[in-house]
PDB file of C-alpha atoms in Angstrom:
ATOM      1  CA  MET A   1     -10.883  19.501 -18.686  1.00 61.00           C
ATOM      2  CA  LYS A   2      -9.763  23.097 -18.419  1.00 62.00           C
ATOM      3  CA  ALA A   3      -6.589  24.181 -16.682  1.00 62.00           C
ATOM      4  CA  ILE A   4      -7.271  26.477 -13.689  1.00 82.00           C
ATOM      5  CA  GLU A   5      -3.949  27.902 -12.759  1.00 91.00           C
ATOM      6  CA  THR A   6      -0.242  26.997 -12.740  1.00 96.00           C
ATOM      7  CA  PHE A   7       1.840  27.311  -9.567  1.00 97.00           C
ATOM      8  CA  TRP A   8       5.335  26.665  -8.446  1.00 98.00           C
ATOM      9  CA  VAL A   9       5.020  24.272  -5.446  1.00 97.00           C
ATOM     10  CA  LEU A  10       8.189  23.360  -3.592  1.00 97.00           C
ATOM     11  CA  GLY A  11      10.221  23.801  -6.688  1.00 97.00           C
ATOM     12  CA  HIS A  12       7.838  21.905  -8.985  1.00 98.00           C
ATOM     13  CA  LYS A  13       5.602  23.446 -11.618  1.00 98.00           C
ATOM     14  CA  VAL A  14       2.038  22.207 -11.118  1.00 98.00           C
ATOM     15  CA  THR A  15      -1.036  22.980 -13.309  1.00 97.00           C
ATOM     16  CA  ASN A  16      -4.370  22.096 -11.741  1.00 96.00           C
ATOM     17  CA  TYR A  17      -7.345  21.072 -13.929  1.00 95.00           C
ATOM     18  CA  GLU A  18     -11.050  21.260 -13.124  1.00 93.00           C
ATOM     19  CA  THR A  19     -12.773  17.875 -12.927  1.00 94.00           C
ATOM     20  CA  THR A  20     -16.342  16.661 -12.519  1.00 93.00           C
ATOM     21  CA  GLY A  21     -15.328  13.463 -10.692  1.00 94.00           C
ATOM     22  CA  ASP A  22     -14.262  12.966  -7.109  1.00 97.00           C
ATOM     23  CA  TYR A  23     -10.589  13.286  -7.901  1.00 97.00           C
ATOM     24  CA  ASP A  24      -7.953  16.093  -8.452  1.00 97.00           C
ATOM     25  CA  PHE A  25      -6.022  16.147 -11.669  1.00 97.00           C
ATOM     26  CA  SER A  26      -2.753  18.008 -12.125  1.00 97.00           C
ATOM     27  CA  VAL A  27       0.101  18.087 -14.656  1.00 97.00           C
ATOM     28  CA  GLY A  28       3.527  18.774 -13.318  1.00 97.00           C
ATOM     29  CA  GLU A  29       7.145  19.383 -14.310  1.00 98.00           C
ATOM     30  CA  THR A  30      10.111  18.852 -12.104  1.00 98.00           C
ATOM     31  CA  PRO A  31      13.252  20.601 -13.157  1.00 98.00           C
ATOM     32  CA  ALA A  32      16.591  18.873 -13.188  1.00 98.00           C
ATOM     33  CA  HIS A  33      18.153  18.290  -9.744  1.00 98.00           C
ATOM     34  CA  THR A  34      15.057  19.197  -7.860  1.00 97.00           C
ATOM     35  CA  GLN A  35      14.229  17.666  -4.443  1.00 95.00           C
ATOM     36  CA  GLY A  36      10.581  16.734  -3.716  1.00 92.00           C
ATOM     37  CA  PRO A  37       8.493  17.387  -0.678  1.00 94.00           C
ATOM     38  CA  PRO A  38       9.456  15.991   2.606  1.00 94.00           C
ATOM     39  CA  PRO A  39       8.544  12.339   3.076  1.00 97.00           C
ATOM     40  CA  HIS A  40       4.782  12.173   3.911  1.00 97.00           C
ATOM     41  CA  MET A  41       1.645  10.106   3.746  1.00 98.00           C
ATOM     42  CA  HIS A  42      -2.051  10.683   3.235  1.00 98.00           C
ATOM     43  CA  ASN A  43      -4.418   8.958   5.583  1.00 97.00           C
ATOM     44  CA  LYS A  44      -7.407   9.053   3.270  1.00 97.00           C
ATOM     45  CA  LEU A  45      -6.081  10.082  -0.181  1.00 97.00           C
ATOM     46  CA  SER A  46      -4.997   7.758  -2.831  1.00 98.00           C
ATOM     47  CA  GLU A  47      -2.337   9.342  -5.203  1.00 98.00           C
ATOM     48  CA  THR A  48      -1.116   8.283  -8.602  1.00 98.00           C
ATOM     49  CA  PHE A  49       1.738   9.534 -10.774  1.00 98.00           C
ATOM     50  CA  LEU A  50       2.206   8.876 -14.482  1.00 98.00           C
ATOM     51  CA  ILE A  51       5.628   9.799 -15.770  1.00 98.00           C
ATOM     52  CA  THR A  52       5.325  11.124 -19.314  1.00 98.00           C
ATOM     53  CA  GLU A  53       8.860  12.442 -19.940  1.00 98.00           C
ATOM     54  CA  GLY A  54      12.144  12.096 -18.083  1.00 98.00           C
ATOM     55  CA  GLU A  55      12.835  10.205 -14.795  1.00 98.00           C
ATOM     56  CA  MET A  56      11.746  10.664 -11.245  1.00 98.00           C
ATOM     57  CA  GLU A  57      13.131   8.842  -8.241  1.00 98.00           C
ATOM     58  CA  PHE A  58      10.412   7.790  -5.766  1.00 98.00           C
ATOM     59  CA  MET A  59      10.849   6.702  -2.213  1.00 98.00           C
ATOM     60  CA  LEU A  60       7.912   4.467  -1.261  1.00 97.00           C
ATOM     61  CA  ASN A  61       7.872   3.169   2.338  1.00 97.00           C
ATOM     62  CA  GLY A  62      11.689   3.212   2.427  1.00 95.00           C
ATOM     63  CA  ASP A  63      12.159   1.631  -1.006  1.00 97.00           C
ATOM     64  CA  VAL A  64      13.584   3.464  -3.901  1.00 98.00           C
ATOM     65  CA  LYS A  65      12.063   3.166  -7.420  1.00 97.00           C
ATOM     66  CA  ILE A  66      13.149   4.965 -10.597  1.00 98.00           C
ATOM     67  CA  ALA A  67      10.163   5.843 -12.724  1.00 98.00           C
ATOM     68  CA  LYS A  68      10.510   6.414 -16.473  1.00 98.00           C
ATOM     69  CA  PRO A  69       8.085   7.516 -19.140  1.00 98.00           C
ATOM     70  CA  GLY A  70       4.983   5.253 -19.138  1.00 98.00           C
ATOM     71  CA  ASP A  71       5.557   4.089 -15.485  1.00 98.00           C
ATOM     72  CA  LEU A  72       2.707   4.511 -13.104  1.00 98.00           C
ATOM     73  CA  ILE A  73       3.315   4.924  -9.398  1.00 98.00           C
ATOM     74  CA  ASP A  74       0.160   4.069  -7.398  1.00 97.00           C
ATOM     75  CA  LEU A  75       0.109   5.121  -3.853  1.00 97.00           C
ATOM     76  CA  PRO A  76      -2.701   3.806  -1.632  1.00 98.00           C
ATOM     77  CA  PRO A  77      -3.392   5.674   1.617  1.00 98.00           C
ATOM     78  CA  LYS A  78      -0.807   5.494   4.410  1.00 98.00           C
ATOM     79  CA  THR A  79       2.116   4.999   1.937  1.00 98.00           C
ATOM     80  CA  VAL A  80       5.073   7.072   3.111  1.00 98.00           C
ATOM     81  CA  HIS A  81       6.597   8.697   0.024  1.00 98.00           C
ATOM     82  CA  THR A  82       8.550  11.461  -1.587  1.00 97.00           C
ATOM     83  CA  PHE A  83      10.100  12.027  -5.021  1.00 98.00           C
ATOM     84  CA  SER A  84      12.996  13.955  -6.713  1.00 97.00           C
ATOM     85  CA  ASN A  85      14.542  14.497 -10.056  1.00 98.00           C
ATOM     86  CA  LYS A  86      18.151  13.673  -9.772  1.00 98.00           C
ATOM     87  CA  THR A  87      18.812  13.837 -13.553  1.00 98.00           C
ATOM     88  CA  ASP A  88      20.001  16.587 -15.798  1.00 98.00           C
ATOM     89  CA  LYS A  89      16.641  16.789 -17.639  1.00 98.00           C
ATOM     90  CA  THR A  90      13.197  17.945 -16.699  1.00 98.00           C
ATOM     91  CA  CYS A  91      10.690  15.306 -15.632  1.00 98.00           C
ATOM     92  CA  LYS A  92       6.993  15.690 -16.699  1.00 98.00           C
ATOM     93  CA  TRP A  93       4.121  13.851 -14.949  1.00 98.00           C
ATOM     94  CA  VAL A  94       0.440  13.515 -14.349  1.00 98.00           C
ATOM     95  CA  ASN A  95      -0.817  13.472 -10.769  1.00 98.00           C
ATOM     96  CA  ILE A  96      -4.191  12.277  -9.486  1.00 98.00           C
ATOM     97  CA  HIS A  97      -5.525  12.463  -5.877  1.00 98.00           C
ATOM     98  CA  SER A  98      -8.681  10.751  -4.903  1.00 98.00           C
ATOM     99  CA  PRO A  99     -11.024  11.729  -3.358  1.00 98.00           C
ATOM    100  CA  LYS A 100     -10.965  15.366  -4.360  1.00 96.00           C
ATOM    101  CA  GLY A 101      -9.438  17.948  -2.030  1.00 94.00           C
ATOM    102  CA  PHE A 102      -5.628  17.861  -2.317  1.00 96.00           C
ATOM    103  CA  ARG A 103      -5.611  20.513  -5.089  1.00 94.00           C
ATOM    104  CA  GLY A 104      -6.113  22.970  -2.307  1.00 94.00           C
ATOM    105  CA  PHE A 105      -2.736  22.290  -0.985  1.00 96.00           C
ATOM    106  CA  PHE A 106      -1.083  23.286  -4.315  1.00 96.00           C
ATOM    107  CA  GLU A 107      -3.224  26.409  -4.397  1.00 94.00           C
ATOM    108  CA  PHE A 108      -2.412  27.256  -0.714  1.00 95.00           C
ATOM    109  CA  VAL A 109       1.391  26.921  -0.759  1.00 96.00           C
ATOM    110  CA  GLY A 110       1.995  27.434  -4.463  1.00 96.00           C
ATOM    111  CA  ILE A 111       3.394  30.695  -5.990  1.00 97.00           C
ATOM    112  CA  SER A 112       1.661  31.780  -9.258  1.00 96.00           C
ATOM    113  CA  VAL A 113       3.892  31.239 -12.237  1.00 96.00           C
ATOM    114  CA  ASP A 114       3.073  34.844 -13.154  1.00 95.00           C
ATOM    115  CA  LYS A 115       5.151  36.206 -10.225  1.00 95.00           C
ATOM    116  CA  GLN A 116       8.742  37.034 -10.675  1.00 95.00           C
ATOM    117  CA  ASN A 117      11.036  34.533  -8.950  1.00 96.00           C
ATOM    118  CA  ALA A 118       8.111  32.215  -8.302  1.00 97.00           C
ATOM    119  CA  GLN A 119      10.181  29.026  -8.629  1.00 96.00           C
ATOM    120  CA  LYS A 120      12.839  30.245  -6.140  1.00 96.00           C
ATOM    121  CA  ASP A 121      10.188  31.665  -3.788  1.00 97.00           C
ATOM    122  CA  SER A 122       8.323  28.332  -3.746  1.00 97.00           C
ATOM    123  CA  VAL A 123      11.182  26.874  -1.743  1.00 96.00           C
ATOM    124  CA  SER A 124      11.666  29.818   0.697  1.00 97.00           C
ATOM    125  CA  GLU A 125      11.919  29.399   4.354  1.00 96.00           C
ATOM    126  CA  SER A 126       8.488  31.016   4.871  1.00 96.00           C
ATOM    127  CA  VAL A 127       6.893  28.472   2.368  1.00 96.00           C
ATOM    128  CA  ILE A 128       8.596  25.550   4.019  1.00 95.00           C
ATOM    129  CA  LYS A 129       7.406  26.761   7.418  1.00 96.00           C
ATOM    130  CA  THR A 130       3.799  27.036   6.068  1.00 96.00           C
ATOM    131  CA  VAL A 131       3.958  23.513   4.611  1.00 96.00           C
ATOM    132  CA  ILE A 132       5.188  22.067   7.968  1.00 95.00           C
ATOM    133  CA  GLU A 133       2.392  23.976   9.905  1.00 95.00           C
ATOM    134  CA  LYS A 134      -0.595  23.405   7.417  1.00 96.00           C
ATOM    135  CA  ALA A 135       0.120  20.110   5.631  1.00 97.00           C
ATOM    136  CA  ALA A 136      -2.144  18.103   7.827  1.00 97.00           C
ATOM    137  CA  ASP A 137      -5.064  20.379   6.892  1.00 97.00           C
ATOM    138  CA  PHE A 138      -4.768  18.758   3.487  1.00 97.00           C
ATOM    139  CA  ASP A 139      -4.400  15.117   4.632  1.00 97.00           C
ATOM    140  CA  MET A 140      -0.610  15.441   4.167  1.00 97.00           C
ATOM    141  CA  TYR A 141       1.212  14.048   7.216  1.00 97.00           C
ATOM    142  CA  LEU A 142       4.966  14.810   7.197  1.00 97.00           C
ATOM    143  CA  LYS A 143       7.457  12.140   8.358  1.00 93.00           C
ATOM    144  CA  LEU A 144      10.469  14.409   9.180  1.00 78.00           C
TER     145      LEU A 144
END
């Protein structure tokens, strides 16, 4: 698989990869003390996280789970979830969405790592507004 582009998405660094299957494959890094996206669910998408380094706190249908290296978080459709890194170290992870299509969300709201202040800009008021307005276009239904 070949990396396509890396973005800062809501404070998280996400690198998308081209795949031949009906799934999206991304690798991410969540810096220390970084909040995740608003709680949300996908009606049709299944989502999986594999933690490769550090720790991530997941909220899954109201329950909290701490995921550590080697832990797999498997999210069937309609699972309300979010995640955050509350530790002092970066968390690294693999993310898969199936069927293919959610990668477009990262590309739509993400800020290219090549741009100055990309991480900070990825959590700007205008980006948050865009996420709120357009998330459903990518099968992401916010539970605010």
